[in-house]
Short mmCIF file of C-alpha atoms in Angstrom, two decimals:
data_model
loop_
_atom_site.label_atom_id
_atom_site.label_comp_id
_atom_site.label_asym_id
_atom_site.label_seq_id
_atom_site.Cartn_x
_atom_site.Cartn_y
_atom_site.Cartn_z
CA UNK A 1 -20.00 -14.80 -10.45
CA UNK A 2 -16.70 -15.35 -8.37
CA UNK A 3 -16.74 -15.57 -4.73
CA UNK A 4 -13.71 -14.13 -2.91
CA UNK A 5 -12.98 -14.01 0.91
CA UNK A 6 -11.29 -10.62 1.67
CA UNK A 7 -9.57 -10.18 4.91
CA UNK A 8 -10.38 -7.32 7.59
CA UNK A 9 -7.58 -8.85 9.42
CA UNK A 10 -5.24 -5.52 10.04
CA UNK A 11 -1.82 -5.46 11.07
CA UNK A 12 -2.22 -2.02 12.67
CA UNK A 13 -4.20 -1.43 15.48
CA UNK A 14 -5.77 2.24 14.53
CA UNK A 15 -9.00 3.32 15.42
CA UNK A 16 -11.12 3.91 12.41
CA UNK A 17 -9.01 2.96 10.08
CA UNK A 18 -11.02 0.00 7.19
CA UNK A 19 -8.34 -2.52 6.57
CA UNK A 20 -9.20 -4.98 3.44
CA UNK A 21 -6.67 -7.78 1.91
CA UNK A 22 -7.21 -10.63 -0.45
CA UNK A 23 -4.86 -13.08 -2.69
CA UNK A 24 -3.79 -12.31 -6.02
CA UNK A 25 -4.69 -16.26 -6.92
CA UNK A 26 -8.04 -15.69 -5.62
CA UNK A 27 -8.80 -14.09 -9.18
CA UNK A 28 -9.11 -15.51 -12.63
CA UNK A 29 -5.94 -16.08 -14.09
CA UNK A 30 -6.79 -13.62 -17.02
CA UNK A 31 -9.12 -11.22 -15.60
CA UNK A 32 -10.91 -8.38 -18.07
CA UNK A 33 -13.21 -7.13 -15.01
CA UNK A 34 -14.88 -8.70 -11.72
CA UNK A 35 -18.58 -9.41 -10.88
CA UNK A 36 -17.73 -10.43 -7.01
CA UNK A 37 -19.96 -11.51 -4.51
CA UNK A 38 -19.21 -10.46 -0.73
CA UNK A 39 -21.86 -10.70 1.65
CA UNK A 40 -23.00 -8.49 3.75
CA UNK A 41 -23.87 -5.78 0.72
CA UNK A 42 -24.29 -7.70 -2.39
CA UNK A 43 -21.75 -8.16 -5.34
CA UNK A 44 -18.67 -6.01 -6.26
CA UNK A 45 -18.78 -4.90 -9.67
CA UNK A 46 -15.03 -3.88 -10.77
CA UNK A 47 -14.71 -2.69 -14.75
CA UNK A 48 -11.27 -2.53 -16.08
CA UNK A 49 -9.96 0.26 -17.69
CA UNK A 50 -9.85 0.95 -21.14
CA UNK A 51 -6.46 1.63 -21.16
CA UNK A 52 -5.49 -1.57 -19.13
CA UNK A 53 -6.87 -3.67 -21.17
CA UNK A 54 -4.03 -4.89 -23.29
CA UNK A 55 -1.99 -5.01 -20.16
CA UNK A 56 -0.49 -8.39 -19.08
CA UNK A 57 -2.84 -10.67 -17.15
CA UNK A 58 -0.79 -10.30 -14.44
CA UNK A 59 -1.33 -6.43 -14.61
CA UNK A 60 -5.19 -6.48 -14.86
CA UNK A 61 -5.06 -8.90 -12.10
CA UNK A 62 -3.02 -6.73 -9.73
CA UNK A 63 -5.35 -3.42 -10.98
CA UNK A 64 -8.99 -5.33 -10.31
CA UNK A 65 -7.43 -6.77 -6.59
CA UNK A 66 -6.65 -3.58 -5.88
CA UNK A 67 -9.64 -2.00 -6.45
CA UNK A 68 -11.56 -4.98 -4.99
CA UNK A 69 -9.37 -4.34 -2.00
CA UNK A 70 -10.64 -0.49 -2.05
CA UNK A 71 -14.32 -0.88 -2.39
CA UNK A 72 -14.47 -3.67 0.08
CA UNK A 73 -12.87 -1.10 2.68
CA UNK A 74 -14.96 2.14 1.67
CA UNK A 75 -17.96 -0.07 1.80
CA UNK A 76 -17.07 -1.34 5.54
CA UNK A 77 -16.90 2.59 5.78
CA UNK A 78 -20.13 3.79 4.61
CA UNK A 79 -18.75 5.31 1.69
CA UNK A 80 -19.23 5.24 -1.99
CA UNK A 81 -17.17 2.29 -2.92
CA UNK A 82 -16.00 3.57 -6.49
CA UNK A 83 -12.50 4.53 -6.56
CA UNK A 84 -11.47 6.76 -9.29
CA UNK A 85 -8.42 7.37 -11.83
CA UNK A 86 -6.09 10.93 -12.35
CA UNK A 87 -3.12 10.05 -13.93
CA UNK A 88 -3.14 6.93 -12.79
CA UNK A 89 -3.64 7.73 -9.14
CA UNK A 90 -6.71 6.51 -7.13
CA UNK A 91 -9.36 9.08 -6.24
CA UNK A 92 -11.30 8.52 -3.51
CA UNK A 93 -14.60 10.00 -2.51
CA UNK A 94 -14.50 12.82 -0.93
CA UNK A 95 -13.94 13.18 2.85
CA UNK A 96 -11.94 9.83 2.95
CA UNK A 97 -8.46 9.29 2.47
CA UNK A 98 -7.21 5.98 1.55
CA UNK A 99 -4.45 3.64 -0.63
CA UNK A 100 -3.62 1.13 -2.36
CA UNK A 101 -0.86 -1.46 -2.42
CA UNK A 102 -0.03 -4.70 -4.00
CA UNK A 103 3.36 -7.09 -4.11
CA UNK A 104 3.40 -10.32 -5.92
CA UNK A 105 1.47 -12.06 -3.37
CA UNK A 106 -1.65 -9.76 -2.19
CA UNK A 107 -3.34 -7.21 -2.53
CA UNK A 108 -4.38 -4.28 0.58
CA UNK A 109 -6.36 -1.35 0.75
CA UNK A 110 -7.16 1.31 3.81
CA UNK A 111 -9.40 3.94 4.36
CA UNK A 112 -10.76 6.47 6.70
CA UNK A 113 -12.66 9.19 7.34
CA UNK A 114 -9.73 9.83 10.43
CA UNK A 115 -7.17 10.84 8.87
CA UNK A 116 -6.13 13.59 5.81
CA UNK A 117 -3.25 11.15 4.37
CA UNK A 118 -2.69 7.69 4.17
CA UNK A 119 -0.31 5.46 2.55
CA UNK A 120 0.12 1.71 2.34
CA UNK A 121 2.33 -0.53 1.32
CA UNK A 122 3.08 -4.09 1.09
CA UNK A 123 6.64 -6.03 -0.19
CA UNK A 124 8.22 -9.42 -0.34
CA UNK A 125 11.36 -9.69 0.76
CA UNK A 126 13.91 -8.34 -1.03
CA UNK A 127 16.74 -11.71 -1.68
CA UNK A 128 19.67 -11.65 0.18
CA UNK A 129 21.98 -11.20 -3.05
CA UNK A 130 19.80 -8.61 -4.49
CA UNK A 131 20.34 -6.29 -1.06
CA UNK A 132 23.58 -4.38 -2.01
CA UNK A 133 22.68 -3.21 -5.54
CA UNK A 134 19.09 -2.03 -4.19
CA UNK A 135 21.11 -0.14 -0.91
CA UNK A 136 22.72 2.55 -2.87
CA UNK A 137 18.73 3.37 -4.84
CA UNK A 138 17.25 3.46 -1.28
CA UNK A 139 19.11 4.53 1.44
CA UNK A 140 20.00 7.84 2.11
CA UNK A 141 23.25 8.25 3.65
CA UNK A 142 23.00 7.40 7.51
CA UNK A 143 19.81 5.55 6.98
CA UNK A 144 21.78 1.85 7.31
CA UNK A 145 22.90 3.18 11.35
CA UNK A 146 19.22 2.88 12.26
CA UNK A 147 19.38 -1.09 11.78
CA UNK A 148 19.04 -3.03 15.28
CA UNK A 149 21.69 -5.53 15.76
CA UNK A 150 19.07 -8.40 15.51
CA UNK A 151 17.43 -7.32 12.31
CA UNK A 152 19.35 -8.38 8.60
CA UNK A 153 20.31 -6.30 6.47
CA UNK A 154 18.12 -7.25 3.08
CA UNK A 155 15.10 -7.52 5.90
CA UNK A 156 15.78 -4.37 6.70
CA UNK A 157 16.41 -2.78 3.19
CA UNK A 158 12.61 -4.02 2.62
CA UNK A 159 11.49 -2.19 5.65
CA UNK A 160 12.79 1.13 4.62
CA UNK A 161 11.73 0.50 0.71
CA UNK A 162 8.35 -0.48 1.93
CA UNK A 163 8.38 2.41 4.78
CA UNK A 164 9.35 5.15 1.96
CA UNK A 165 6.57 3.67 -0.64
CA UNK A 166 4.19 4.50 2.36
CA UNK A 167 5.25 7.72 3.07
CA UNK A 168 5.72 8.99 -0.39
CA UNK A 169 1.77 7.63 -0.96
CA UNK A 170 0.52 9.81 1.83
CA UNK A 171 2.10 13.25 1.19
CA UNK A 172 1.89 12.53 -2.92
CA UNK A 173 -1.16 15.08 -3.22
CA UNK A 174 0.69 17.35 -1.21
CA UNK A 175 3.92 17.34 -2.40
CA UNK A 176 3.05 17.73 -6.06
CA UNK A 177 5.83 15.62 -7.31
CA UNK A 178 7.71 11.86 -7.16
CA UNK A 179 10.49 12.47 -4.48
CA UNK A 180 13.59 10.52 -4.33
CA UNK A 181 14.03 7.97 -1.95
CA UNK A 182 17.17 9.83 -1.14
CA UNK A 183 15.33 13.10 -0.15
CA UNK A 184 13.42 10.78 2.85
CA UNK A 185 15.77 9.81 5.40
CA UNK A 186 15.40 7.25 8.41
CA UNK A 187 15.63 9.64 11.84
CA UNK A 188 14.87 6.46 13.92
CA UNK A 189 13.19 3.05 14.44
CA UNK A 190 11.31 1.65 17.11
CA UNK A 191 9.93 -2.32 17.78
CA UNK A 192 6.95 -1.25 15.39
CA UNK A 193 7.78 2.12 13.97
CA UNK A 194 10.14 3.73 11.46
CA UNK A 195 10.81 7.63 11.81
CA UNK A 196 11.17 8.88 8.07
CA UNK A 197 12.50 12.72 8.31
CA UNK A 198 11.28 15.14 4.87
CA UNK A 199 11.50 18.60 4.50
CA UNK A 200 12.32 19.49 8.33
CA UNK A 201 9.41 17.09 9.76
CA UNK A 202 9.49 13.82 11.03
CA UNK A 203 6.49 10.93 10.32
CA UNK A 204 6.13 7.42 11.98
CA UNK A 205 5.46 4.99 9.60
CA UNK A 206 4.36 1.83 11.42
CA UNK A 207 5.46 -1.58 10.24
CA UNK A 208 5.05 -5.31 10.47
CA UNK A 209 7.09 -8.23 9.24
CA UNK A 210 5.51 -11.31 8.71
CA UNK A 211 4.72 -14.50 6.76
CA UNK A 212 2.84 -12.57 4.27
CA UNK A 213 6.12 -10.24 3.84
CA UNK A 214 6.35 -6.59 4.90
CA UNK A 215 3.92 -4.29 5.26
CA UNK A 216 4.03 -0.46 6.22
CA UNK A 217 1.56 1.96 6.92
CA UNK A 218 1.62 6.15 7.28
CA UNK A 219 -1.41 7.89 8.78
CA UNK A 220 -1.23 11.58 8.97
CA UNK A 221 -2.79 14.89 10.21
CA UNK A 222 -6.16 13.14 11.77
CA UNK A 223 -9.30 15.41 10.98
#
């Protein structure tokens, strides 16, 4: 049985909100399921499935973190700590909201019993040379004027890619539908939040830029 430290280490301070991160090299290199110990509780038992199986490792790897990620923050909850599958979409249990993100790094997971919609996300950096081909997929006209002077521009381009992920995560259920990143637009940005304007309404999406890369987070309607 593997041991594997997850982190409840959250760069968001929100009350009642589960925060749980690990390393993708904390797993096996080929991983086909998880029997986890994590004290207090007793082991995490993660199955893969069926239809992941012939996936890449590094697939199945970022799947089973994920989902480690999850039932190491709905347990912290009090919750069931199964996470289901619809389409490929996490279910949670019911009364919680939560999600799910991974980048090539780590893996993160949030949930709460606070809020209706949540939506996480986490990112490297997007390279330097990479930035203008990516700007015309993610920014929506006007979105670029929101930059502060100090901030670069491929630093920034992550922000609002991760920033969108997070949004689009929260109101997918709601929506019904993958939206654009064009249809979200930057209203704003503050020294820890990003204003993301949809359909007449405007969200805060906080955010945090760090040695682990960027990370974003939108909470909505709290119960």
């Amino acid at each position: 049985m593997t041991r594997i430290a997850l982190s409840s280490d959250a760069p968001f301070a929100l009350p009642r909100l589960i925060w749980a991160e690990l390393p993708l090299d904390a797993l096996p290199p080929d991983p086909q399921g998880l029997a986890v110990t994590a004290e207090p509780g007793g082991a995490f038992r993660i199955a893969l499935p069926d239809d992941l199986r012939p996936a890449v490792a590094r697939r199945r790897r970022e799947f089973l973190a994920g989902r480690l990620a999850a039932a190491q923050a709905l347990r912290r909850l009090g919750a069931p700590e199964h996470v289901g599958r619809s389409d490929r979409a996490p279910v949670w249990p019911p009364g919680v909201a939560g999600s799910i993100s991974h980048d090539d790094r780590r893996a993160v997971a949030v949930a709460s019993r606070q809020y209706r919609q949540l939506g996480v996300d986490c990112e490297q950096p997007i390279p330097e040379a990479e930035a203008p081909a990516l700007a015309r997929q993610i920014l929506a006209p006007g979105d670029a004027a929101a930059r502060p002077a100090g901030l670069g521009f491929a630093a920034f381009l992550t922000l609002v890619f991760s920033a969108k992920e997070a949004f689009y995560k929260a109101v997918a259920a709601e929506v019904g539908r993958m939206l654009e990143f064009h249809e979200v637009t930057v209203a704003g940005m503050a020294a820890d939040r990003l204003h993301l304007a949809f359909d007449g309404d405007v969200s805060d999406v906080r955010w945090h830029l760090g040695p682990a890369g960027c990370t974003t987070l939108c909470a909505r309607n709290p119960a």
